[in-house]
Amino acid sequence: MINGSSSGTFDLYLNKIDEEWSKDLPVLDYVIISDAHWFFRPIYLHDRTGVVGCVYCNTPNVTDYGVGFALKLALRSALKHINNCKKCKARVTLVRTFSPSHFEDGAWNTGGRCNKTGPLSESEINLSSPEWELRSLQMEEIEKARKEGGKLRKRFGVLDVTRAMMMRPDGHPGEFWGNKWMKGYNDCVHWCMPGPIDVWNDFFMAILIREASFVSW
């Protein structure tokens, strides 16, 4: 906030855990961490020494490390906190992997659109895309947390939706949603058709059933 108005710029403190986020962790049996799209904005990255980099900041003498770097370190901080939390009783911590917004030919404010009306086949999706790269970073961090958590009797898993959602560009109606508020822009993130998103619940229930068989209550 600058003079009472939002600047659109965020500060991410990689050496701290937000108290509002963490206060309920000790009473939760299951934790789901869901992130990624919030990192696509101007962010200054801080550690104990001050600003160490940024995302989309275009500031002299400050290195822009990109979305993946910020996402990876923030996720690492969250998972490390759960592993080190002696009061936390969570049986299983899950990370929901990146779900694409399906913009084509630009971003939300540069002419991007999402006007697909049918799903893609598995052979049509691009597994070298930025979306898959972000998913890979998340998988690396959850694997590190899993190895460390195994020594502490804590379990970590993945709610892996990335590949399935890459195949459903029709899940974002884009120009077909009847935009009355932002003329000229397509919202390929917030307006989702029910089918693709609802299947996340099926994935989640399957994971809970599997994980419950490993957990000693």
PDB file of C-alpha atoms in Angstrom:
ATOM      1  CA  MET A   1       0.000   0.000   0.000  1.00  0.00           C
ATOM      2  CA  ILE A   2       1.296   3.475  -0.933  1.00  0.00           C
ATOM      3  CA  ASN A   3      -0.573   6.474   0.472  1.00  0.00           C
ATOM      4  CA  GLY A   4      -3.569   4.264   1.147  1.00  0.00           C
ATOM      5  CA  SER A   5      -3.724   2.809  -2.370  1.00  0.00           C
ATOM      6  CA  SER A   6      -2.645  -0.585  -3.650  1.00  0.00           C
ATOM      7  CA  SER A   7       0.512  -0.376  -5.756  1.00  0.00           C
ATOM      8  CA  GLY A   8       0.128  -3.802  -7.341  1.00  0.00           C
ATOM      9  CA  THR A   9       3.618  -4.690  -6.068  1.00  0.00           C
ATOM     10  CA  PHE A  10       4.147  -7.375  -3.425  1.00  0.00           C
ATOM     11  CA  ASP A  11       6.895  -8.249  -0.952  1.00  0.00           C
ATOM     12  CA  LEU A  12       7.697 -11.922  -0.382  1.00  0.00           C
ATOM     13  CA  TYR A  13       9.763 -12.729   2.714  1.00  0.00           C
ATOM     14  CA  LEU A  14      11.414 -16.072   2.047  1.00  0.00           C
ATOM     15  CA  ASN A  15      12.792 -16.394   5.577  1.00  0.00           C
ATOM     16  CA  LYS A  16       9.430 -15.952   7.325  1.00  0.00           C
ATOM     17  CA  ILE A  17       6.123 -17.777   7.568  1.00  0.00           C
ATOM     18  CA  ASP A  18       2.947 -15.700   7.674  1.00  0.00           C
ATOM     19  CA  GLU A  19       1.340 -16.098  11.091  1.00  0.00           C
ATOM     20  CA  GLU A  20      -2.183 -15.921   9.711  1.00  0.00           C
ATOM     21  CA  TRP A  21      -1.396 -18.804   7.368  1.00  0.00           C
ATOM     22  CA  SER A  22       0.338 -20.960   9.958  1.00  0.00           C
ATOM     23  CA  LYS A  23      -1.742 -20.416  13.089  1.00  0.00           C
ATOM     24  CA  ASP A  24      -4.172 -23.290  12.413  1.00  0.00           C
ATOM     25  CA  LEU A  25      -1.582 -25.845  11.263  1.00  0.00           C
ATOM     26  CA  PRO A  26      -1.309 -27.524  14.703  1.00  0.00           C
ATOM     27  CA  VAL A  27      -4.987 -28.592  14.632  1.00  0.00           C
ATOM     28  CA  LEU A  28      -5.164 -29.825  11.012  1.00  0.00           C
ATOM     29  CA  ASP A  29      -5.016 -33.501  10.044  1.00  0.00           C
ATOM     30  CA  TYR A  30      -4.631 -32.790   6.325  1.00  0.00           C
ATOM     31  CA  VAL A  31      -3.027 -29.787   4.643  1.00  0.00           C
ATOM     32  CA  ILE A  32      -3.320 -28.794   0.976  1.00  0.00           C
ATOM     33  CA  ILE A  33      -0.949 -26.148  -0.391  1.00  0.00           C
ATOM     34  CA  SER A  34      -2.292 -24.563  -3.560  1.00  0.00           C
ATOM     35  CA  ASP A  35      -0.341 -21.774  -5.234  1.00  0.00           C
ATOM     36  CA  ALA A  36       1.382 -20.516  -8.401  1.00  0.00           C
ATOM     37  CA  HIS A  37      -0.771 -17.941 -10.243  1.00  0.00           C
ATOM     38  CA  TRP A  38      -0.272 -15.373  -7.469  1.00  0.00           C
ATOM     39  CA  PHE A  39       3.415 -15.288  -8.381  1.00  0.00           C
ATOM     40  CA  PHE A  40       2.702 -13.797 -11.828  1.00  0.00           C
ATOM     41  CA  ARG A  41       2.949 -10.180 -10.634  1.00  0.00           C
ATOM     42  CA  PRO A  42       5.658  -7.710  -9.555  1.00  0.00           C
ATOM     43  CA  ILE A  43       7.265  -9.163  -6.413  1.00  0.00           C
ATOM     44  CA  TYR A  44      10.314  -8.165  -4.397  1.00  0.00           C
ATOM     45  CA  LEU A  45      12.042 -11.128  -2.756  1.00  0.00           C
ATOM     46  CA  HIS A  46      13.506 -10.651   0.721  1.00  0.00           C
ATOM     47  CA  ASP A  47      15.633 -12.687   3.088  1.00  0.00           C
ATOM     48  CA  ARG A  48      17.258 -11.736   6.398  1.00  0.00           C
ATOM     49  CA  THR A  49      19.619  -9.350   4.603  1.00  0.00           C
ATOM     50  CA  GLY A  50      16.964  -7.442   2.653  1.00  0.00           C
ATOM     51  CA  VAL A  51      15.954  -7.504  -1.036  1.00  0.00           C
ATOM     52  CA  VAL A  52      17.728 -10.334  -2.861  1.00  0.00           C
ATOM     53  CA  GLY A  53      15.840 -10.328  -6.155  1.00  0.00           C
ATOM     54  CA  CYS A  54      12.472  -9.835  -7.775  1.00  0.00           C
ATOM     55  CA  VAL A  55       9.864 -11.022 -10.251  1.00  0.00           C
ATOM     56  CA  TYR A  56       8.690  -8.620 -12.992  1.00  0.00           C
ATOM     57  CA  CYS A  57      10.183  -5.616 -11.174  1.00  0.00           C
ATOM     58  CA  ASN A  58      12.417  -4.063 -13.858  1.00  0.00           C
ATOM     59  CA  THR A  59      14.458  -2.347 -11.127  1.00  0.00           C
ATOM     60  CA  PRO A  60      18.121  -1.371 -11.660  1.00  0.00           C
ATOM     61  CA  ASN A  61      20.624  -3.533  -9.764  1.00  0.00           C
ATOM     62  CA  VAL A  62      17.907  -6.014  -8.690  1.00  0.00           C
ATOM     63  CA  THR A  63      18.008  -9.420 -10.394  1.00  0.00           C
ATOM     64  CA  ASP A  64      14.731 -10.694 -11.848  1.00  0.00           C
ATOM     65  CA  TYR A  65      14.787 -14.407 -11.016  1.00  0.00           C
ATOM     66  CA  GLY A  66      11.428 -15.231 -12.569  1.00  0.00           C
ATOM     67  CA  VAL A  67       8.234 -16.853 -11.355  1.00  0.00           C
ATOM     68  CA  GLY A  68       9.679 -20.352 -10.955  1.00  0.00           C
ATOM     69  CA  PHE A  69      12.411 -19.243  -8.568  1.00  0.00           C
ATOM     70  CA  ALA A  70       9.992 -17.373  -6.291  1.00  0.00           C
ATOM     71  CA  LEU A  71       7.461 -20.202  -6.342  1.00  0.00           C
ATOM     72  CA  LYS A  72      10.116 -22.797  -5.515  1.00  0.00           C
ATOM     73  CA  LEU A  73      11.565 -20.927  -2.539  1.00  0.00           C
ATOM     74  CA  ALA A  74       8.161 -19.978  -1.122  1.00  0.00           C
ATOM     75  CA  LEU A  75       6.979 -23.582  -1.351  1.00  0.00           C
ATOM     76  CA  ARG A  76      10.233 -24.768   0.217  1.00  0.00           C
ATOM     77  CA  SER A  77       9.723 -22.402   3.162  1.00  0.00           C
ATOM     78  CA  ALA A  78       6.163 -23.637   3.724  1.00  0.00           C
ATOM     79  CA  LEU A  79       7.086 -27.326   3.570  1.00  0.00           C
ATOM     80  CA  LYS A  80      10.129 -26.827   5.791  1.00  0.00           C
ATOM     81  CA  HIS A  81       7.951 -25.073   8.373  1.00  0.00           C
ATOM     82  CA  ILE A  82       5.522 -28.017   8.435  1.00  0.00           C
ATOM     83  CA  ASN A  83       8.379 -30.484   8.781  1.00  0.00           C
ATOM     84  CA  ASN A  84       9.933 -28.492  11.611  1.00  0.00           C
ATOM     85  CA  CYS A  85       6.660 -27.762  13.399  1.00  0.00           C
ATOM     86  CA  LYS A  86       6.689 -29.936  16.534  1.00  0.00           C
ATOM     87  CA  LYS A  87       3.093 -28.977  17.423  1.00  0.00           C
ATOM     88  CA  CYS A  88       1.709 -29.810  13.964  1.00  0.00           C
ATOM     89  CA  LYS A  89      -0.231 -33.064  13.859  1.00  0.00           C
ATOM     90  CA  ALA A  90      -0.897 -33.154  10.112  1.00  0.00           C
ATOM     91  CA  ARG A  91      -0.970 -36.748   8.881  1.00  0.00           C
ATOM     92  CA  VAL A  92      -0.564 -35.776   5.232  1.00  0.00           C
ATOM     93  CA  THR A  93       0.483 -32.568   3.456  1.00  0.00           C
ATOM     94  CA  LEU A  94      -0.444 -32.329  -0.222  1.00  0.00           C
ATOM     95  CA  VAL A  95       0.756 -29.880  -2.865  1.00  0.00           C
ATOM     96  CA  ARG A  96      -1.712 -29.129  -5.643  1.00  0.00           C
ATOM     97  CA  THR A  97       0.328 -28.766  -8.833  1.00  0.00           C
ATOM     98  CA  PHE A  98       0.068 -25.904 -11.297  1.00  0.00           C
ATOM     99  CA  SER A  99      -3.110 -25.577 -13.345  1.00  0.00           C
ATOM    100  CA  PRO A 100      -2.717 -23.613 -16.612  1.00  0.00           C
ATOM    101  CA  SER A 101      -4.806 -20.566 -17.471  1.00  0.00           C
ATOM    102  CA  HIS A 102      -4.871 -21.479 -21.208  1.00  0.00           C
ATOM    103  CA  PHE A 103      -4.141 -17.993 -22.553  1.00  0.00           C
ATOM    104  CA  GLU A 104      -3.157 -18.011 -26.224  1.00  0.00           C
ATOM    105  CA  ASP A 105      -1.702 -15.224 -28.375  1.00  0.00           C
ATOM    106  CA  GLY A 106      -0.922 -13.011 -25.393  1.00  0.00           C
ATOM    107  CA  ALA A 107      -1.672 -12.406 -21.724  1.00  0.00           C
ATOM    108  CA  TRP A 108      -4.887 -11.105 -20.153  1.00  0.00           C
ATOM    109  CA  ASN A 109      -4.012  -7.491 -21.015  1.00  0.00           C
ATOM    110  CA  THR A 110      -2.206  -8.017 -24.332  1.00  0.00           C
ATOM    111  CA  GLY A 111      -4.897  -9.664 -26.429  1.00  0.00           C
ATOM    112  CA  GLY A 112      -4.701 -13.152 -24.947  1.00  0.00           C
ATOM    113  CA  ARG A 113      -7.727 -15.354 -25.438  1.00  0.00           C
ATOM    114  CA  CYS A 114      -9.021 -18.803 -24.552  1.00  0.00           C
ATOM    115  CA  ASN A 115     -11.636 -19.796 -27.075  1.00  0.00           C
ATOM    116  CA  LYS A 116     -11.185 -23.563 -27.317  1.00  0.00           C
ATOM    117  CA  THR A 117     -14.459 -25.501 -27.251  1.00  0.00           C
ATOM    118  CA  GLY A 118     -13.102 -29.036 -26.954  1.00  0.00           C
ATOM    119  CA  PRO A 119     -10.397 -30.939 -25.048  1.00  0.00           C
ATOM    120  CA  LEU A 120      -6.939 -31.780 -26.376  1.00  0.00           C
ATOM    121  CA  SER A 121      -5.534 -35.263 -26.737  1.00  0.00           C
ATOM    122  CA  GLU A 122      -2.523 -36.239 -24.651  1.00  0.00           C
ATOM    123  CA  SER A 123      -0.313 -36.066 -27.749  1.00  0.00           C
ATOM    124  CA  GLU A 124      -1.285 -32.403 -28.278  1.00  0.00           C
ATOM    125  CA  ILE A 125      -0.074 -31.041 -24.944  1.00  0.00           C
ATOM    126  CA  ASN A 126       3.402 -29.554 -24.598  1.00  0.00           C
ATOM    127  CA  LEU A 127       5.454 -31.150 -21.813  1.00  0.00           C
ATOM    128  CA  SER A 128       8.234 -28.602 -22.299  1.00  0.00           C
ATOM    129  CA  SER A 129       5.900 -25.683 -21.593  1.00  0.00           C
ATOM    130  CA  PRO A 130       6.326 -23.170 -18.729  1.00  0.00           C
ATOM    131  CA  GLU A 131       3.300 -24.777 -17.029  1.00  0.00           C
ATOM    132  CA  TRP A 132       5.011 -28.165 -16.946  1.00  0.00           C
ATOM    133  CA  GLU A 133       8.255 -26.563 -15.764  1.00  0.00           C
ATOM    134  CA  LEU A 134       6.443 -25.044 -12.768  1.00  0.00           C
ATOM    135  CA  ARG A 135       4.893 -28.412 -12.017  1.00  0.00           C
ATOM    136  CA  SER A 136       8.381 -29.970 -12.121  1.00  0.00           C
ATOM    137  CA  LEU A 137       9.674 -27.419  -9.606  1.00  0.00           C
ATOM    138  CA  GLN A 138       6.790 -28.240  -7.275  1.00  0.00           C
ATOM    139  CA  MET A 139       7.485 -31.966  -7.613  1.00  0.00           C
ATOM    140  CA  GLU A 140      11.160 -31.428  -6.733  1.00  0.00           C
ATOM    141  CA  GLU A 141      10.272 -29.553  -3.547  1.00  0.00           C
ATOM    142  CA  ILE A 142       7.662 -32.065  -2.411  1.00  0.00           C
ATOM    143  CA  GLU A 143      10.168 -34.877  -2.925  1.00  0.00           C
ATOM    144  CA  LYS A 144      12.724 -33.068  -0.753  1.00  0.00           C
ATOM    145  CA  ALA A 145      10.093 -32.533   1.941  1.00  0.00           C
ATOM    146  CA  ARG A 146       9.023 -36.181   1.702  1.00  0.00           C
ATOM    147  CA  LYS A 147      12.560 -37.424   2.316  1.00  0.00           C
ATOM    148  CA  GLU A 148      13.006 -35.136   5.291  1.00  0.00           C
ATOM    149  CA  GLY A 149       9.520 -35.799   6.630  1.00  0.00           C
ATOM    150  CA  GLY A 150      10.033 -39.545   6.551  1.00  0.00           C
ATOM    151  CA  LYS A 151      12.489 -39.193   9.432  1.00  0.00           C
ATOM    152  CA  LEU A 152       9.851 -37.254  11.375  1.00  0.00           C
ATOM    153  CA  ARG A 153       6.869 -39.531  10.662  1.00  0.00           C
ATOM    154  CA  LYS A 154       5.301 -36.882   8.428  1.00  0.00           C
ATOM    155  CA  ARG A 155       3.861 -37.713   5.026  1.00  0.00           C
ATOM    156  CA  PHE A 156       3.851 -35.557   1.909  1.00  0.00           C
ATOM    157  CA  GLY A 157       2.015 -36.150  -1.352  1.00  0.00           C
ATOM    158  CA  VAL A 158       0.849 -34.480  -4.556  1.00  0.00           C
ATOM    159  CA  LEU A 159      -2.567 -33.578  -5.907  1.00  0.00           C
ATOM    160  CA  ASP A 160      -1.261 -33.661  -9.461  1.00  0.00           C
ATOM    161  CA  VAL A 161      -3.708 -31.908 -11.793  1.00  0.00           C
ATOM    162  CA  THR A 162      -1.308 -30.360 -14.326  1.00  0.00           C
ATOM    163  CA  ARG A 163      -1.356 -32.885 -17.171  1.00  0.00           C
ATOM    164  CA  ALA A 164      -5.117 -33.385 -16.966  1.00  0.00           C
ATOM    165  CA  MET A 165      -5.799 -29.636 -16.942  1.00  0.00           C
ATOM    166  CA  MET A 166      -3.411 -28.980 -19.833  1.00  0.00           C
ATOM    167  CA  MET A 167      -5.738 -31.210 -21.854  1.00  0.00           C
ATOM    168  CA  ARG A 168      -8.811 -29.121 -21.010  1.00  0.00           C
ATOM    169  CA  PRO A 169      -8.434 -25.652 -22.560  1.00  0.00           C
ATOM    170  CA  ASP A 170     -12.198 -25.748 -23.092  1.00  0.00           C
ATOM    171  CA  GLY A 171     -12.526 -25.486 -19.317  1.00  0.00           C
ATOM    172  CA  HIS A 172     -11.887 -21.740 -19.547  1.00  0.00           C
ATOM    173  CA  PRO A 173     -14.717 -20.145 -21.573  1.00  0.00           C
ATOM    174  CA  GLY A 174     -12.788 -16.910 -22.191  1.00  0.00           C
ATOM    175  CA  GLU A 175     -14.644 -14.735 -24.666  1.00  0.00           C
ATOM    176  CA  PHE A 176     -17.808 -16.791 -24.221  1.00  0.00           C
ATOM    177  CA  TRP A 177     -18.424 -15.823 -20.580  1.00  0.00           C
ATOM    178  CA  GLY A 178     -20.320 -12.592 -21.265  1.00  0.00           C
ATOM    179  CA  ASN A 179     -17.797 -10.078 -19.965  1.00  0.00           C
ATOM    180  CA  LYS A 180     -19.710  -7.029 -18.712  1.00  0.00           C
ATOM    181  CA  TRP A 181     -16.998  -5.486 -16.545  1.00  0.00           C
ATOM    182  CA  MET A 182     -13.715  -5.664 -18.457  1.00  0.00           C
ATOM    183  CA  LYS A 183     -14.562  -5.018 -22.083  1.00  0.00           C
ATOM    184  CA  GLY A 184     -11.836  -6.128 -24.462  1.00  0.00           C
ATOM    185  CA  TYR A 185     -10.237  -8.561 -22.000  1.00  0.00           C
ATOM    186  CA  ASN A 186     -10.624 -12.300 -21.678  1.00  0.00           C
ATOM    187  CA  ASP A 187     -10.492 -13.925 -18.250  1.00  0.00           C
ATOM    188  CA  CYS A 188      -8.814 -17.288 -18.771  1.00  0.00           C
ATOM    189  CA  VAL A 189      -8.137 -17.845 -15.056  1.00  0.00           C
ATOM    190  CA  HIS A 190     -11.165 -17.189 -12.856  1.00  0.00           C
ATOM    191  CA  TRP A 191     -14.067 -18.301 -15.028  1.00  0.00           C
ATOM    192  CA  CYS A 192     -13.933 -22.090 -15.157  1.00  0.00           C
ATOM    193  CA  MET A 193     -16.388 -24.579 -16.564  1.00  0.00           C
ATOM    194  CA  PRO A 194     -17.489 -27.048 -13.868  1.00  0.00           C
ATOM    195  CA  GLY A 195     -16.334 -30.348 -15.366  1.00  0.00           C
ATOM    196  CA  PRO A 196     -12.519 -30.076 -15.368  1.00  0.00           C
ATOM    197  CA  ILE A 197     -12.277 -28.381 -11.968  1.00  0.00           C
ATOM    198  CA  ASP A 198     -14.753 -30.780 -10.345  1.00  0.00           C
ATOM    199  CA  VAL A 199     -12.569 -33.752 -11.207  1.00  0.00           C
ATOM    200  CA  TRP A 200     -10.029 -32.404  -8.705  1.00  0.00           C
ATOM    201  CA  ASN A 201     -12.387 -33.653  -5.998  1.00  0.00           C
ATOM    202  CA  ASP A 202     -12.214 -37.152  -7.474  1.00  0.00           C
ATOM    203  CA  PHE A 203      -8.409 -36.997  -7.510  1.00  0.00           C
ATOM    204  CA  PHE A 204      -8.429 -35.747  -3.926  1.00  0.00           C
ATOM    205  CA  MET A 205     -10.709 -38.495  -2.642  1.00  0.00           C
ATOM    206  CA  ALA A 206      -8.582 -41.161  -4.339  1.00  0.00           C
ATOM    207  CA  ILE A 207      -5.468 -39.726  -2.649  1.00  0.00           C
ATOM    208  CA  LEU A 208      -7.173 -39.607   0.760  1.00  0.00           C
ATOM    209  CA  ILE A 209      -8.197 -43.251   0.480  1.00  0.00           C
ATOM    210  CA  ARG A 210      -4.685 -44.265  -0.526  1.00  0.00           C
ATOM    211  CA  GLU A 211      -2.935 -42.161   2.118  1.00  0.00           C
ATOM    212  CA  ALA A 212      -5.302 -43.282   4.881  1.00  0.00           C
ATOM    213  CA  SER A 213      -4.149 -46.853   4.339  1.00  0.00           C
ATOM    214  CA  PHE A 214      -0.586 -45.793   5.239  1.00  0.00           C
ATOM    215  CA  VAL A 215      -1.418 -43.629   8.241  1.00  0.00           C
ATOM    216  CA  SER A 216      -1.497 -44.956  11.766  1.00  0.00           C
ATOM    217  CA  TRP A 217      -4.090 -43.064  13.799  1.00  0.00           C
TER     218      TRP A 217
END
